[in-house]
Amino acid sequence: MQGSGAAADARPAFTHSAFFYDSDTAYGSTLAAFVRDGLARDEAVAVAANAHCTGLLRDALAADAAEVRFLPADEWYVRPVRTIAGWS
């Protein structure tokens, strides 16, 4: 279809990154730095994680946590089609 590429280019890009960690401290500090980079660029930041990981990240972010949308992973990843549509 002509023109569909232009509409897709107008939407902000979505990225997903992964990292390895070996402790709760490493999880919180690594992810907090990544999230703060996104916030500094005025990007919308959403995190889908279990309650334990969400708590670690909230603690690491402190006041910056208010700028992040936290999604419960056990509800968010129920159906792939719904998850993909939600990220869009």
XYZ file of C-alpha atoms in Angstrom:
88
model
C 0.000 0.000 0.000
C 1.269 3.406 -0.897
C 1.618 5.765 2.027
C 1.563 3.111 4.750
C 5.325 3.441 5.241
C 5.011 7.153 5.960
C 2.402 6.507 8.648
C 4.599 3.860 10.263
C 7.604 6.203 10.182
C 5.602 8.885 12.016
C 5.168 6.648 15.070
C 7.882 6.679 17.702
C 10.213 3.710 17.547
C 9.785 0.976 20.125
C 12.845 -0.743 21.479
C 13.271 -3.664 23.815
C 16.584 -4.384 25.483
C 17.737 -7.255 27.629
C 20.578 -7.609 30.109
C 22.072 -10.234 32.386
C 22.302 -9.760 36.130
C 23.438 -11.916 39.034
C 21.953 -10.120 42.029
C 19.066 -7.922 43.081
C 21.492 -4.996 43.368
C 22.748 -5.506 39.818
C 19.176 -5.740 38.523
C 18.117 -2.497 40.203
C 21.186 -0.427 39.350
C 21.506 -1.621 35.743
C 17.851 -1.198 34.904
C 17.567 2.123 36.777
C 20.399 3.577 34.679
C 18.708 2.380 31.477
C 15.331 3.792 32.556
C 16.857 7.140 33.557
C 18.498 7.416 30.122
C 15.064 7.031 28.530
C 13.483 9.547 30.890
C 16.288 12.035 30.153
C 15.386 11.753 26.448
C 11.728 12.449 27.295
C 10.736 8.935 26.259
C 7.760 7.134 27.706
C 8.996 4.271 29.876
C 6.962 1.196 30.781
C 8.233 -1.802 32.710
C 6.437 -5.144 32.852
C 7.846 -7.219 35.684
C 6.870 -9.318 38.670
C 6.242 -7.628 42.027
C 9.711 -8.428 43.387
C 11.523 -6.905 40.392
C 9.180 -3.925 40.289
C 9.975 -3.238 43.941
C 13.717 -3.436 43.280
C 13.424 -0.995 40.384
C 11.179 1.409 42.286
C 13.706 1.468 45.129
C 16.616 2.053 42.737
C 14.770 4.842 40.895
C 13.524 6.582 44.066
C 11.612 9.730 43.009
C 12.100 8.951 39.294
C 9.813 5.914 39.705
C 6.837 8.277 39.505
C 7.674 8.858 35.814
C 7.539 5.139 34.922
C 4.482 3.064 34.088
C 4.741 -0.258 35.916
C 2.757 -3.178 34.537
C 2.244 -6.472 36.407
C 3.873 -9.143 34.235
C 1.424 -11.850 35.288
C -1.438 -9.787 33.830
C 0.447 -8.179 30.968
C 1.769 -11.337 29.302
C -1.448 -13.387 29.335
C -2.085 -13.312 25.556
C 0.615 -12.418 23.004
C -1.792 -10.560 20.702
C -2.970 -8.360 23.573
C 0.605 -7.711 24.708
C 1.786 -6.713 21.234
C -1.226 -4.427 20.776
C -0.610 -2.870 24.174
C 2.989 -2.001 23.372
C 1.790 -0.342 20.176
